Each structure stands twice: as C-alpha cells, then as structure tokens.
PDB file of C-alpha atoms in Angstrom:
ATOM      1  CA  UNK O   9      -7.416  12.374 -12.290  1.00 66.00           C
ATOM      2  CA  UNK O  10     -10.012  10.061 -11.119  1.00 75.00           C
ATOM      3  CA  UNK O  11     -10.652   7.355 -13.537  1.00 75.00           C
ATOM      4  CA  UNK O  12     -14.442   6.012 -13.722  1.00 89.00           C
ATOM      5  CA  UNK O  13     -15.486   2.527 -12.853  1.00 93.00           C
ATOM      6  CA  UNK O  14     -15.811   0.103 -15.676  1.00 94.00           C
ATOM      7  CA  UNK O  15     -18.462  -2.287 -16.302  1.00 93.00           C
ATOM      8  CA  UNK O  16     -17.149  -5.853 -15.082  1.00 94.00           C
ATOM      9  CA  UNK O  17     -18.917  -7.789 -18.036  1.00 96.00           C
ATOM     10  CA  UNK O  18     -16.850  -5.341 -20.552  1.00 94.00           C
ATOM     11  CA  UNK O  19     -13.737  -5.915 -18.616  1.00 95.00           C
ATOM     12  CA  UNK O  20     -14.365  -9.797 -18.677  1.00 96.00           C
ATOM     13  CA  UNK O  21     -15.151  -9.885 -22.516  1.00 96.00           C
ATOM     14  CA  UNK O  22     -11.729  -7.839 -23.209  1.00 96.00           C
ATOM     15  CA  UNK O  23      -9.856 -10.056 -20.742  1.00 96.00           C
ATOM     16  CA  UNK O  24     -11.021 -13.037 -22.678  1.00 96.00           C
ATOM     17  CA  UNK O  25      -9.564 -11.514 -25.974  1.00 96.00           C
ATOM     18  CA  UNK O  26      -6.358 -10.646 -23.996  1.00 97.00           C
ATOM     19  CA  UNK O  27      -5.686 -14.149 -22.955  1.00 96.00           C
ATOM     20  CA  UNK O  28      -5.902 -15.203 -26.607  1.00 95.00           C
ATOM     21  CA  UNK O  29      -3.344 -12.496 -27.466  1.00 96.00           C
ATOM     22  CA  UNK O  30      -1.057 -13.710 -24.470  1.00 96.00           C
ATOM     23  CA  UNK O  31      -1.237 -17.365 -25.674  1.00 96.00           C
ATOM     24  CA  UNK O  32      -0.274 -16.117 -29.140  1.00 95.00           C
ATOM     25  CA  UNK O  33       2.862 -14.328 -27.818  1.00 96.00           C
ATOM     26  CA  UNK O  34       3.741 -17.273 -25.574  1.00 95.00           C
ATOM     27  CA  UNK O  35       3.607 -19.637 -28.674  1.00 95.00           C
ATOM     28  CA  UNK O  36       5.908 -17.209 -30.341  1.00 92.00           C
ATOM     29  CA  UNK O  37       8.613 -17.592 -27.647  1.00 94.00           C
ATOM     30  CA  UNK O  38       7.595 -14.534 -25.505  1.00 96.00           C
ATOM     31  CA  UNK O  39       9.035 -13.924 -22.379  1.00 96.00           C
ATOM     32  CA  UNK O  40       6.267 -11.675 -20.639  1.00 96.00           C
ATOM     33  CA  UNK O  41       8.709 -10.428 -17.865  1.00 96.00           C
ATOM     34  CA  UNK O  42      10.458  -8.372 -20.407  1.00 96.00           C
ATOM     35  CA  UNK O  43       9.507  -4.908 -20.790  1.00 96.00           C
ATOM     36  CA  UNK O  44       8.829  -3.708 -24.174  1.00 97.00           C
ATOM     37  CA  UNK O  45       6.808  -1.159 -26.095  1.00 97.00           C
ATOM     38  CA  UNK O  46       3.042  -1.948 -25.751  1.00 98.00           C
ATOM     39  CA  UNK O  47       0.627  -0.017 -28.096  1.00 98.00           C
ATOM     40  CA  UNK O  48      -3.094   0.657 -27.659  1.00 98.00           C
ATOM     41  CA  UNK O  49      -5.596   2.444 -30.092  1.00 97.00           C
ATOM     42  CA  UNK O  50      -8.648   4.292 -29.754  1.00 98.00           C
ATOM     43  CA  UNK O  51     -11.307   5.407 -32.331  1.00 97.00           C
ATOM     44  CA  UNK O  52     -13.228   8.494 -31.982  1.00 96.00           C
ATOM     45  CA  UNK O  53     -14.099  12.060 -33.309  1.00 95.00           C
ATOM     46  CA  UNK O  54     -11.151  14.563 -33.655  1.00 94.00           C
ATOM     47  CA  UNK O  55     -11.998  16.528 -30.780  1.00 96.00           C
ATOM     48  CA  UNK O  56     -12.054  13.557 -28.285  1.00 97.00           C
ATOM     49  CA  UNK O  57      -8.967  12.171 -29.869  1.00 97.00           C
ATOM     50  CA  UNK O  58      -7.281  15.615 -29.450  1.00 97.00           C
ATOM     51  CA  UNK O  59      -7.977  15.735 -25.780  1.00 97.00           C
ATOM     52  CA  UNK O  60      -6.773  12.409 -25.382  1.00 98.00           C
ATOM     53  CA  UNK O  61      -3.633  13.080 -27.063  1.00 98.00           C
ATOM     54  CA  UNK O  62      -3.054  16.151 -24.945  1.00 98.00           C
ATOM     55  CA  UNK O  63      -3.353  14.202 -21.879  1.00 97.00           C
ATOM     56  CA  UNK O  64      -1.514  11.115 -22.998  1.00 97.00           C
ATOM     57  CA  UNK O  65       1.654  11.773 -21.165  1.00 97.00           C
ATOM     58  CA  UNK O  66      -0.226  12.380 -17.735  1.00 96.00           C
ATOM     59  CA  UNK O  67      -2.053   9.054 -18.309  1.00 95.00           C
ATOM     60  CA  UNK O  68       1.443   7.320 -18.901  1.00 96.00           C
ATOM     61  CA  UNK O  69       1.419   6.935 -22.517  1.00 98.00           C
ATOM     62  CA  UNK O  70       3.298   8.597 -25.677  1.00 98.00           C
ATOM     63  CA  UNK O  71       1.409   9.372 -28.915  1.00 98.00           C
ATOM     64  CA  UNK O  72       2.431   7.214 -31.905  1.00 98.00           C
ATOM     65  CA  UNK O  73       0.331   8.073 -34.746  1.00 96.00           C
ATOM     66  CA  UNK O  74      -3.041   9.000 -35.921  1.00 96.00           C
ATOM     67  CA  UNK O  75      -4.688   7.117 -38.925  1.00 93.00           C
ATOM     68  CA  UNK O  76      -7.689   7.440 -40.771  1.00 91.00           C
ATOM     69  CA  UNK O  77      -9.332   3.906 -41.881  1.00 84.00           C
ATOM     70  CA  UNK O  78     -11.085   3.338 -45.355  1.00 87.00           C
ATOM     71  CA  UNK O  79     -14.557   4.202 -43.758  1.00 87.00           C
ATOM     72  CA  UNK O  80     -13.266   7.556 -42.824  1.00 88.00           C
ATOM     73  CA  UNK O  81     -12.974   6.565 -39.222  1.00 90.00           C
ATOM     74  CA  UNK O  82      -9.887   7.906 -37.293  1.00 94.00           C
ATOM     75  CA  UNK O  83      -7.712   6.006 -34.712  1.00 96.00           C
ATOM     76  CA  UNK O  84      -5.235   7.380 -32.267  1.00 98.00           C
ATOM     77  CA  UNK O  85      -2.375   5.047 -31.493  1.00 98.00           C
ATOM     78  CA  UNK O  86      -0.550   5.321 -28.059  1.00 98.00           C
ATOM     79  CA  UNK O  87       2.216   3.249 -26.444  1.00 98.00           C
ATOM     80  CA  UNK O  88       4.033   2.856 -23.313  1.00 98.00           C
ATOM     81  CA  UNK O  89       6.929   0.648 -21.985  1.00 98.00           C
ATOM     82  CA  UNK O  90       5.626  -2.314 -19.706  1.00 98.00           C
ATOM     83  CA  UNK O  91       5.732  -6.010 -19.350  1.00 97.00           C
ATOM     84  CA  UNK O  92       3.171  -8.166 -21.291  1.00 97.00           C
ATOM     85  CA  UNK O  93       2.691 -10.662 -18.297  1.00 97.00           C
ATOM     86  CA  UNK O  94      -1.197 -11.314 -17.356  1.00 97.00           C
ATOM     87  CA  UNK O  95      -1.307  -8.799 -14.434  1.00 97.00           C
ATOM     88  CA  UNK O  96       0.364  -5.958 -16.408  1.00 98.00           C
ATOM     89  CA  UNK O  97      -1.913  -6.592 -19.450  1.00 98.00           C
ATOM     90  CA  UNK O  98      -5.030  -6.747 -17.287  1.00 97.00           C
ATOM     91  CA  UNK O  99      -4.114  -3.494 -15.590  1.00 97.00           C
ATOM     92  CA  UNK O 100      -3.476  -1.909 -18.948  1.00 98.00           C
ATOM     93  CA  UNK O 101      -6.927  -2.938 -20.347  1.00 97.00           C
ATOM     94  CA  UNK O 102      -8.600  -1.775 -17.223  1.00 97.00           C
ATOM     95  CA  UNK O 103      -6.992   1.735 -17.603  1.00 97.00           C
ATOM     96  CA  UNK O 104      -7.769   1.729 -21.500  1.00 97.00           C
ATOM     97  CA  UNK O 105     -11.571   0.978 -20.562  1.00 97.00           C
ATOM     98  CA  UNK O 106     -11.522   3.818 -18.223  1.00 97.00           C
ATOM     99  CA  UNK O 107      -9.813   6.255 -20.711  1.00 97.00           C
ATOM    100  CA  UNK O 108     -12.697   5.213 -23.183  1.00 96.00           C
ATOM    101  CA  UNK O 109     -15.121   6.329 -20.779  1.00 96.00           C
ATOM    102  CA  UNK O 110     -13.324   9.518 -19.713  1.00 96.00           C
ATOM    103  CA  UNK O 111     -12.715  10.783 -23.198  1.00 97.00           C
ATOM    104  CA  UNK O 112     -15.721   9.156 -25.003  1.00 96.00           C
ATOM    105  CA  UNK O 113     -13.567   7.342 -27.312  1.00 97.00           C
ATOM    106  CA  UNK O 114     -13.692   3.467 -28.319  1.00 97.00           C
ATOM    107  CA  UNK O 115     -10.939   1.512 -27.043  1.00 97.00           C
ATOM    108  CA  UNK O 116      -9.803  -0.965 -29.776  1.00 96.00           C
ATOM    109  CA  UNK O 117      -7.319  -2.973 -28.184  1.00 96.00           C
ATOM    110  CA  UNK O 118      -3.545  -3.451 -27.742  1.00 97.00           C
ATOM    111  CA  UNK O 119      -0.623  -5.167 -29.185  1.00 96.00           C
ATOM    112  CA  UNK O 120       3.235  -5.731 -28.871  1.00 96.00           C
ATOM    113  CA  UNK O 121       6.174  -7.816 -30.506  1.00 94.00           C
ATOM    114  CA  UNK O 122       7.074 -10.913 -28.805  1.00 93.00           C
ATOM    115  CA  UNK O 123      10.229 -10.732 -26.836  1.00 93.00           C
ATOM    116  CA  UNK O 124      12.556 -13.835 -26.288  1.00 88.00           C
ATOM    117  CA  UNK O 125      15.447 -11.832 -24.580  1.00 79.00           C
ATOM    118  CA  UNK O 126      17.706 -12.981 -27.533  1.00 73.00           C
ATOM    119  CA  UNK O 127      18.482  -9.510 -28.987  1.00 61.00           C
ATOM    120  CA  UNK O 128      15.237  -8.174 -30.392  1.00 51.00           C
TER     121      UNK O 128
END
C-alpha cells in the first residue's frame, strides 16, 4: 500500500504538539526506549472508520475501541507496540497523517503511559 505525501506544515504543527507530550512523559520519569502500547485515534463517518478498522492489521495496528462523543461524532482507537522516543513518535505521526488522507478520517492524536522500567 502506497501512503500519500503529507503537507509539511501539518506535520510540523503535529510535531510541536508531540514534543509537548514527550516532555510531559519525561517529567513523569518516562524511559522512551522502552516498548509499550501507544494508542492513536481517528474521527470520521462509520464507513471510513470501518475501512480503517478492516485494514488496521495491515497498517501495523490493532483495534482497541470505537466510541461516540456527546456531539454524536465517532472515534476509532487503534494501538501498537513501540518505543516513545522522538524518532518513533515522529514516524508514528507521519503514518497517522498519511492514514488520515488515505481513509478520509481525522487524526486526533496519540497517547501512552509513561514507562520507568520499574515494573509497570
């Protein structure tokens, strides 16, 4: 599957937000070199989210959940095991922005728990 090219300004804007999340993780004692579950979410209509869910495995993700918010919008939550270092997160964000274009969904962001390596 060929993933589309992403607008550099959009990628830069997402990276600014990603750096804030990474800084927060670091403040909480995170060791970014540790592999952990990182989740991402996408909003869209049922049909687009169904297509994405059907192809999640091919894209390297598992489907976690689908939720409806107070306004009736639907979000699909996916996850994969990976590190949370800057390079890994930047690659994740790029892929998610490509998925956004390919599946006509809206990338909402990523999240994970801080990992210190002390038995989480």
